[in-house]
mmCIF file of C-alpha atoms and ligand atoms in Angstrom:
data_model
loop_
_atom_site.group_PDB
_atom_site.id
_atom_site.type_symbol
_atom_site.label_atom_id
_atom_site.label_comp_id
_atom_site.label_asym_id
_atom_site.label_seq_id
_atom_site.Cartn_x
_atom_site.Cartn_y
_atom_site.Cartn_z
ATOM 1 C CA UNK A 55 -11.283 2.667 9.692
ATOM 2 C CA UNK A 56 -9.608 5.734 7.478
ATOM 3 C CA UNK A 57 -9.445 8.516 10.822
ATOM 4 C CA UNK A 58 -10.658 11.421 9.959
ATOM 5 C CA UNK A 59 -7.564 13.653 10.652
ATOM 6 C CA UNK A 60 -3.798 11.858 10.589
ATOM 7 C CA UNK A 61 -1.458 14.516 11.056
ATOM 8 C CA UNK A 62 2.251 12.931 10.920
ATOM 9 C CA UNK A 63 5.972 15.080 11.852
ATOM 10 C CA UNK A 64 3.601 18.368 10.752
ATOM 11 C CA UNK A 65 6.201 21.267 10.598
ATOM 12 C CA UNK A 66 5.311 25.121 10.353
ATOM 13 C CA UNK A 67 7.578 28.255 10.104
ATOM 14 C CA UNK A 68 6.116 32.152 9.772
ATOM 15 C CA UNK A 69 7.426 33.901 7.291
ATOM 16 C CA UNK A 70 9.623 35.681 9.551
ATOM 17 C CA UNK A 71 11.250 32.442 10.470
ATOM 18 C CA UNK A 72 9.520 31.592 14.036
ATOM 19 C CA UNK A 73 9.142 28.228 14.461
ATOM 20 C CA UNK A 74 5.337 27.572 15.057
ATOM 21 C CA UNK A 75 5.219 23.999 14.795
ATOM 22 C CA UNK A 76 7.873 21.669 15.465
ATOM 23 C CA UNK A 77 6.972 17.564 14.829
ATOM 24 C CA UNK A 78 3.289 17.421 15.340
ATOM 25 C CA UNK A 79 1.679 14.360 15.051
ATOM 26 C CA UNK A 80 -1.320 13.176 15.962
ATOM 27 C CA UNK A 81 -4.505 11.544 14.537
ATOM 28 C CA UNK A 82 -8.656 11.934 15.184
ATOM 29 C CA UNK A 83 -10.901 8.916 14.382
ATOM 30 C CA UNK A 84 -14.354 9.647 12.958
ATOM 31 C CA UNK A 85 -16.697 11.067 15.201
ATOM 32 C CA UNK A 86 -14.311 11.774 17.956
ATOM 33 C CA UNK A 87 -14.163 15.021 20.221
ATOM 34 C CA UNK A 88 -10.418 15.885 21.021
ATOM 35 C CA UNK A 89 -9.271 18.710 22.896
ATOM 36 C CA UNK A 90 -6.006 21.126 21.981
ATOM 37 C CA UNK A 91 -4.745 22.458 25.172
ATOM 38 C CA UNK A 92 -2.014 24.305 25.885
ATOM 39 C CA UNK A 93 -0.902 28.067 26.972
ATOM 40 C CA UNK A 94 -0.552 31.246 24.779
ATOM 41 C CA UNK A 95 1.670 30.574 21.659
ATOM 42 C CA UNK A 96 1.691 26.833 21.666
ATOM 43 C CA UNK A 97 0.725 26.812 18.137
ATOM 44 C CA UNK A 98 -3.068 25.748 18.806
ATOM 45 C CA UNK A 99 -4.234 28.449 15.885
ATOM 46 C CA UNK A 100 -1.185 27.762 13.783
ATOM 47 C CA UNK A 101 -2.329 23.800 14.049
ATOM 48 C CA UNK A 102 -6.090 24.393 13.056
ATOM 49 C CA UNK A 103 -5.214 26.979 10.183
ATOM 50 C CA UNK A 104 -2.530 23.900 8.795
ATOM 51 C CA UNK A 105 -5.273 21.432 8.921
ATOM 52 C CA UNK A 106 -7.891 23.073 6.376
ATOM 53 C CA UNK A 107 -5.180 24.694 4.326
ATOM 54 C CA UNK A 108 -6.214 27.577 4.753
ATOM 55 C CA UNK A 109 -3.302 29.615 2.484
ATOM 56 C CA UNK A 110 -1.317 28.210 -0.154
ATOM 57 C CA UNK A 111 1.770 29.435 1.629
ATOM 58 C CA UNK A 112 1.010 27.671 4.796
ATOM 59 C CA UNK A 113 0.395 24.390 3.191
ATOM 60 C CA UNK A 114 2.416 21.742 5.394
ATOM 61 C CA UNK A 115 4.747 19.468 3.284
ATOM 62 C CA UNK A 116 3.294 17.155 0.589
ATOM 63 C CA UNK A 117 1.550 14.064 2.507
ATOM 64 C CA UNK A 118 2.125 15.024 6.538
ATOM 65 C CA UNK A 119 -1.632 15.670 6.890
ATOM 66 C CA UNK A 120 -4.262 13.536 5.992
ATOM 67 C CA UNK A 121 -8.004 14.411 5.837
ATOM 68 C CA UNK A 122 -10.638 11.320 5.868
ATOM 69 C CA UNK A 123 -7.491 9.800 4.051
ATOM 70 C CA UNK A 124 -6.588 12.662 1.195
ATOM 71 C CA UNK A 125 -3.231 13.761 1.734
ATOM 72 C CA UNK A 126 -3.936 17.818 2.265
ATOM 73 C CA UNK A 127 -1.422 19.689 -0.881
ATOM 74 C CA UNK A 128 -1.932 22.496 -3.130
ATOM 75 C CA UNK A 129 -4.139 19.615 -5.616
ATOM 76 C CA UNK A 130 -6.026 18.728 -2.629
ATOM 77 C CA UNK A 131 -6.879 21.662 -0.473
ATOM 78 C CA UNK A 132 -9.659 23.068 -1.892
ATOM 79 C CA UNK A 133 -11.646 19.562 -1.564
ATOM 80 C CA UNK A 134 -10.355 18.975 1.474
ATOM 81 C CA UNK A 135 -11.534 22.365 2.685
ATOM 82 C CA UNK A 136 -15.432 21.240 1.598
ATOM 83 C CA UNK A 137 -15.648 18.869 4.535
ATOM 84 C CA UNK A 138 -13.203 20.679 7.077
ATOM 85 C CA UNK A 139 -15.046 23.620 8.717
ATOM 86 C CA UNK A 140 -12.528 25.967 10.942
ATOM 87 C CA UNK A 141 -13.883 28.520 13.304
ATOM 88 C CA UNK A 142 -11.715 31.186 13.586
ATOM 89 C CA UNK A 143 -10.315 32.375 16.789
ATOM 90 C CA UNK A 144 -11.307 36.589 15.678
ATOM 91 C CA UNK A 145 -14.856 36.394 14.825
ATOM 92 C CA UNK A 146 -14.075 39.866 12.953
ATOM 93 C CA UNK A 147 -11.689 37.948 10.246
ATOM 94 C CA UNK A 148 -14.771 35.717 9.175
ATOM 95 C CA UNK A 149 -17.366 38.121 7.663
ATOM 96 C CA UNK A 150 -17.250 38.739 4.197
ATOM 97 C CA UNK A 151 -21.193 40.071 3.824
ATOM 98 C CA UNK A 152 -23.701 42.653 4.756
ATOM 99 C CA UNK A 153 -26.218 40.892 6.448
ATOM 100 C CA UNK A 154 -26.204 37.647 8.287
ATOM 101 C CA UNK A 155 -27.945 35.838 5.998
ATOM 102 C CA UNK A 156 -25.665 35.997 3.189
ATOM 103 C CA UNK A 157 -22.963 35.528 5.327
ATOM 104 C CA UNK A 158 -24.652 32.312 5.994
ATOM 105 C CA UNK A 159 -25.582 31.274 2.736
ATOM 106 C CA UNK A 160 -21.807 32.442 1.313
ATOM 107 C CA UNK A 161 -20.627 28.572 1.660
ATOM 108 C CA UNK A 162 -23.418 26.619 0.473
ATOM 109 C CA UNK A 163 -23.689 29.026 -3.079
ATOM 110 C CA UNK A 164 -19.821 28.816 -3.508
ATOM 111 C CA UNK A 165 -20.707 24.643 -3.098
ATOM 112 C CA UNK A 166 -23.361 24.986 -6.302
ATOM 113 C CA UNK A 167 -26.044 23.902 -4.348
ATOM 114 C CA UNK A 168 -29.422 24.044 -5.317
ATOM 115 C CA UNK A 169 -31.666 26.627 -3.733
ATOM 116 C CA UNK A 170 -33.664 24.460 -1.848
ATOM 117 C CA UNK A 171 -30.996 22.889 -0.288
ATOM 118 C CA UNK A 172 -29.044 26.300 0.602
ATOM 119 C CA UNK A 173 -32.192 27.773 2.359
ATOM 120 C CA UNK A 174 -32.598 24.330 4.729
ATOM 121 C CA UNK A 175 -28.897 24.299 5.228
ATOM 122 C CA UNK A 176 -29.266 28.063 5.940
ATOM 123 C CA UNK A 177 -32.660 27.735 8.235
ATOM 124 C CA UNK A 178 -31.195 24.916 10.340
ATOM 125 C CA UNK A 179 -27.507 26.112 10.853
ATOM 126 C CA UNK A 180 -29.208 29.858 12.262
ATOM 127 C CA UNK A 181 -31.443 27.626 14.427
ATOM 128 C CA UNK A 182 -28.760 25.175 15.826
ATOM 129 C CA UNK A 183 -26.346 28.693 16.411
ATOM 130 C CA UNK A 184 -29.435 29.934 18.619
ATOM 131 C CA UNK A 185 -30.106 32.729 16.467
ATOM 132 C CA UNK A 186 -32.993 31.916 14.112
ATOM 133 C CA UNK A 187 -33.991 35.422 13.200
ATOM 134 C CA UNK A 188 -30.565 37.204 12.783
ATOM 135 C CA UNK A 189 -31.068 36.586 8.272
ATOM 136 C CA UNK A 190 -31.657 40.384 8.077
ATOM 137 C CA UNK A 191 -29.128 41.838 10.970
ATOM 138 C CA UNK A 192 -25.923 43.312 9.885
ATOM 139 C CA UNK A 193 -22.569 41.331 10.861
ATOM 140 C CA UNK A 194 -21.035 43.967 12.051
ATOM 141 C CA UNK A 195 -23.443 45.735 14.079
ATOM 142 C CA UNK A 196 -23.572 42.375 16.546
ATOM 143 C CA UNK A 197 -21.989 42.029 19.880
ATOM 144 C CA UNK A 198 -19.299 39.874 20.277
ATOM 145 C CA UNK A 199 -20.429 36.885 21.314
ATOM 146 C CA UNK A 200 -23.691 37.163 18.498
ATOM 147 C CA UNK A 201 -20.852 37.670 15.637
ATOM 148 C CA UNK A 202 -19.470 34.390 17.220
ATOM 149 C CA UNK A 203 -22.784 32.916 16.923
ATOM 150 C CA UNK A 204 -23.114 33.866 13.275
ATOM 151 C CA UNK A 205 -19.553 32.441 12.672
ATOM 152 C CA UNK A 206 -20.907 29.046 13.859
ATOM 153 C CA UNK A 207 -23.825 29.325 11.783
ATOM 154 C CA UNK A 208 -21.716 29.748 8.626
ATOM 155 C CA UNK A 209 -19.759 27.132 9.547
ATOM 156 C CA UNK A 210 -22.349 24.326 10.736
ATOM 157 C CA UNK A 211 -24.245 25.360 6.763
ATOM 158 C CA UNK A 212 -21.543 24.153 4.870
ATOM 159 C CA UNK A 213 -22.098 20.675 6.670
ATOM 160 C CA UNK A 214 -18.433 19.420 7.648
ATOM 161 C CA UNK A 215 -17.064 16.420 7.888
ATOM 162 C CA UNK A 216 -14.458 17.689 10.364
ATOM 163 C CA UNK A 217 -15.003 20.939 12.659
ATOM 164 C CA UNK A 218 -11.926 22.664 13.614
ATOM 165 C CA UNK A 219 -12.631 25.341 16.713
ATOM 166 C CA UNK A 220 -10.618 27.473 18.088
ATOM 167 C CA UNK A 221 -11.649 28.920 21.285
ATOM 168 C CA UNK A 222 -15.400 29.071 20.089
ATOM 169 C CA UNK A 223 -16.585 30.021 23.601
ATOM 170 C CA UNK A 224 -14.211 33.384 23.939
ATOM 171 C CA UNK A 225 -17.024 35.922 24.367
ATOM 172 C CA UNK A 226 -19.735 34.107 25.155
ATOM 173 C CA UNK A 227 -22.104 34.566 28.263
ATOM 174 C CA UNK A 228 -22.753 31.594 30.365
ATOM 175 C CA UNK A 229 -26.111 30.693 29.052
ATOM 176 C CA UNK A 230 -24.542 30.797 25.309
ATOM 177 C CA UNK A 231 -21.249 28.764 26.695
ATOM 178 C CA UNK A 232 -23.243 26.279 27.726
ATOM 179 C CA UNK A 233 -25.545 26.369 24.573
ATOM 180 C CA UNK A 234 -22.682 25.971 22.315
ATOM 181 C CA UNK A 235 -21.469 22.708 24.475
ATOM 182 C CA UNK A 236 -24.931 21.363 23.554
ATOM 183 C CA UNK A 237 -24.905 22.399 19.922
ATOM 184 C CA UNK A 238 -21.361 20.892 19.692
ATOM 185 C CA UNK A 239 -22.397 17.730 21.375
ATOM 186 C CA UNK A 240 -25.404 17.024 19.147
ATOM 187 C CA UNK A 241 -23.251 17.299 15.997
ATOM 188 C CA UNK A 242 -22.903 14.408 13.814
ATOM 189 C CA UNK A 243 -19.211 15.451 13.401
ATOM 190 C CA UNK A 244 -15.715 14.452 14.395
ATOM 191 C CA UNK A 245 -13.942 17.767 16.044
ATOM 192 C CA UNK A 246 -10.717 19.311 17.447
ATOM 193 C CA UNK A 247 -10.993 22.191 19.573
ATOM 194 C CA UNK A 248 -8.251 24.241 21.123
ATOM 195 C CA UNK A 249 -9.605 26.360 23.859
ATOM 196 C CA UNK A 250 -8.381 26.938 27.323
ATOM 197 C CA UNK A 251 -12.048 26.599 28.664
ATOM 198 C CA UNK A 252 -11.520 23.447 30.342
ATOM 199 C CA UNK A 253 -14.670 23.176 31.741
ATOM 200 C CA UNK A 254 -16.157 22.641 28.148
ATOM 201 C CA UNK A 255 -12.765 20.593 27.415
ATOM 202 C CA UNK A 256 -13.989 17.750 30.191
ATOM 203 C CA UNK A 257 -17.947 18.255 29.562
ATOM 204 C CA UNK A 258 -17.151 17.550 25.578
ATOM 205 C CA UNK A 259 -13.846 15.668 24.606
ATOM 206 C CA UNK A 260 -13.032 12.238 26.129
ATOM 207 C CA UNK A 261 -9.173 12.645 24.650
ATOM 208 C CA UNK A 262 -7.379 15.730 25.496
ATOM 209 C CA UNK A 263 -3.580 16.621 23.599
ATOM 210 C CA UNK A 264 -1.477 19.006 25.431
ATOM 211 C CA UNK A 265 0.573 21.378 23.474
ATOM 212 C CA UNK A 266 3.254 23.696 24.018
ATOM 213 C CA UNK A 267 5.944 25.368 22.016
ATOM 214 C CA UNK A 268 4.762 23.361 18.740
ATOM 215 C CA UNK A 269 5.118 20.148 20.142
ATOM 216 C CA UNK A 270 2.990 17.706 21.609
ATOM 217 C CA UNK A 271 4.111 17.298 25.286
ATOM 218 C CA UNK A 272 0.803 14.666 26.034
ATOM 219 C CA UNK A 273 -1.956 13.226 24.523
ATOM 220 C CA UNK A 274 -4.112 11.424 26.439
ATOM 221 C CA UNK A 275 -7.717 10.583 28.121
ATOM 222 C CA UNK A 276 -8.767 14.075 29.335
ATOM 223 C CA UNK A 277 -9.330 13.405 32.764
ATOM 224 C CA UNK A 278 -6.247 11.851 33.092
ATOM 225 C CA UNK A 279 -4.333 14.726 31.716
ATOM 226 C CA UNK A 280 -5.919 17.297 33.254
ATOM 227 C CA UNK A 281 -5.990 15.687 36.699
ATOM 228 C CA UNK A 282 -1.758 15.727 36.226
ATOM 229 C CA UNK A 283 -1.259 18.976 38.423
ATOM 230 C CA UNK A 284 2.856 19.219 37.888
ATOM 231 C CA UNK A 285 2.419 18.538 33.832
ATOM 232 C CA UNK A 286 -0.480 21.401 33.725
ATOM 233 C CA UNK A 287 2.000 23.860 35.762
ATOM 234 C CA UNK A 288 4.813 23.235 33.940
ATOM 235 C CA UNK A 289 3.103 23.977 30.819
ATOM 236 C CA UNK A 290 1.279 27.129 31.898
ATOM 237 C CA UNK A 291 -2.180 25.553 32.645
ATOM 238 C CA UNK A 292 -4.467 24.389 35.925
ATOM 239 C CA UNK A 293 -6.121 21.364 36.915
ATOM 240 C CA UNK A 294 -9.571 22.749 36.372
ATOM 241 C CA UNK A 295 -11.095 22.889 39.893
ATOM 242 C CA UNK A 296 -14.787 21.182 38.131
ATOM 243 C CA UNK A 297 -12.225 17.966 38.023
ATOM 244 C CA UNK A 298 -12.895 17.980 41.776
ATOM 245 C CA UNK A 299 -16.825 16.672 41.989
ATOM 246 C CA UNK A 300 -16.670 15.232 38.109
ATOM 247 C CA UNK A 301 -15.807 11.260 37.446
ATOM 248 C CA UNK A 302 -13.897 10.720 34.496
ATOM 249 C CA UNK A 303 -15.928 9.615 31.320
ATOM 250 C CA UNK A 304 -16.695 6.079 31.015
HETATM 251 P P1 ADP B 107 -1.752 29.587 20.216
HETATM 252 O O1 ADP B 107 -2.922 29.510 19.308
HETATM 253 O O2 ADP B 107 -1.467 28.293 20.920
HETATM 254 O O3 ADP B 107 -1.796 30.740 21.184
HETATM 255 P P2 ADP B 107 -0.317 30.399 17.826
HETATM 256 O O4 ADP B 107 -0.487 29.294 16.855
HETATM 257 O O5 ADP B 107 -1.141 31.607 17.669
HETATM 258 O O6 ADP B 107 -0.434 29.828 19.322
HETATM 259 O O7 ADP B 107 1.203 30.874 17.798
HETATM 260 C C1 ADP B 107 2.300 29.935 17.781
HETATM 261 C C2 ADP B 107 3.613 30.719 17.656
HETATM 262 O O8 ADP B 107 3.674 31.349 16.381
HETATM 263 C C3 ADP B 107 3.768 31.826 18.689
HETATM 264 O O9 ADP B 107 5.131 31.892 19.057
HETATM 265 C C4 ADP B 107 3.363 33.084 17.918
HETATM 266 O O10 ADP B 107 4.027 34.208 18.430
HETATM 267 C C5 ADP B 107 3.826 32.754 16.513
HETATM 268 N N1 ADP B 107 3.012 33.409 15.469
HETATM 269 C C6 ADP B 107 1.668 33.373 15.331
HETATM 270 N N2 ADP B 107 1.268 34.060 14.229
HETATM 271 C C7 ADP B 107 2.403 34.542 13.672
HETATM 272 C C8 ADP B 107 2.688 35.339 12.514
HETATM 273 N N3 ADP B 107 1.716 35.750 11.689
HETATM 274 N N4 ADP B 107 3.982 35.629 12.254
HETATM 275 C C9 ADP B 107 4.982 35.204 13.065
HETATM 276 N N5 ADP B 107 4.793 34.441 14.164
HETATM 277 C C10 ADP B 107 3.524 34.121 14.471
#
């Protein structure tokens, strides 16, 4: 089967010539969870923001990433971006609207959808992000972890394919950490999430790839990975202590 996400040799430099990305390759099958681990400027964010295309100028090289079997370039990205739905890290850099429900509904109208069809895809994303009567609040007038919640909700409306997270549960209170795992479980969708909540990274993804300094130092089954104490040091990361009374997944 075509996987959902086939990233081969991916390169990235910033503008000012730091070297984000160095080689990445790696590839999701439909359906799966996988985890992005990996300490403070690994290149998690830099990764995600590659995969949907997410600026002309940061388009990877013609044909290194391929998304449910479209090579991602400046023809492509736009489509591509339809199925691939990337929750940003800032929940600030997401809103574009005045109230929540627009913000919502901004995806679904820029699809052409038919009215109908926005308003259930609206209804339904609110409800899954735990926050069915937010339509009339302002965006900006939300705590933290509610703007986060909104994010989600404008993401899950556009239906993807392919969910891209990065660290969704910054923010969040227990309750709505362990709401989100749920949500995220329940999804029909294949998903990458960097996040240094490791606790949600063994709960959620059965394959875990470690990455530091733009390169992919491991990719392998979670518990496995996580449970390597001297690989986790030397890469700026613990074995999570829940790895102590948790069997690995079957
Ligand atoms: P992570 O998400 O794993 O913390 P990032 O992808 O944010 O890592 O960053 C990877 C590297 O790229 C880091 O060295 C970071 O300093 C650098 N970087 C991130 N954004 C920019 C930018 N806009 N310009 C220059 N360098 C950047």
């Amino acid at each position: 089967m075509t996987p959902s996400l086939d990233v081969r040799n991916l390169c990235y430099a910033y503008p000012d010539g730091r070297v984000a990305l160095d080689g990445v390759s790696l590839s999701v099958a439909e359906g799966e969870r996988v985890a992005l681990i990996g300490p403070n400027g690994a290149g998690k964010s830099t990764l995600l923001q590659c995969l949907n295309g997410l600026l002309p100028a940061r388009l990877p090289r013609e044909a290194a990433v391929r998304v449910f079997g479209t090579p991602l370039g400046e023809t492509t990205a736009d489509g591509i971006r339809r199925s691939v739905g990337l929750l940003f890290q800032d929940p600030d850099d997401q809103f574009l609207c005045p109230t929540v429900r627009e913000e919502v509904r901004f995806g679904p109208e820029q699809f052409g959808w038919e009215e109908a069809r926005i308003e259930e895809a609206v209804a339904d994303a609110l409800a899954r992000a735990g926050i069915p009567d937010f339509g009339p609040r302002e965006p900006h007038h939300l705590s933290r972890g509610e703007k986060r919640r909104v994010c989600l909700a404008a993401v899950l409306a556009c239906s993807p394919r392919l969910l891209l997270l990065d660290e969704p549960t910054t923010d969040l209170d227990p309750r709505g950490k362990r709401e989100l795992r749920e949500v995220l479980r329940t999804l029909p969708v294949t998903i990458l999430l960097a996040t240094h909540d490791l606790e949600m990274v063994v709960d959620l993804c059965p394959r875990a790839v470690l990455l530091d300094r733009g390169r992919v130092i491991a990719n392998r089954p979670t518990f496995d990975l996580l449970s390597d104490e001297p690989l986790m040091l030397a890469h700026g990361l613990e074995r999570p202590h829940i790895l102590s009374h948790r069997h690995p997944h079957g």
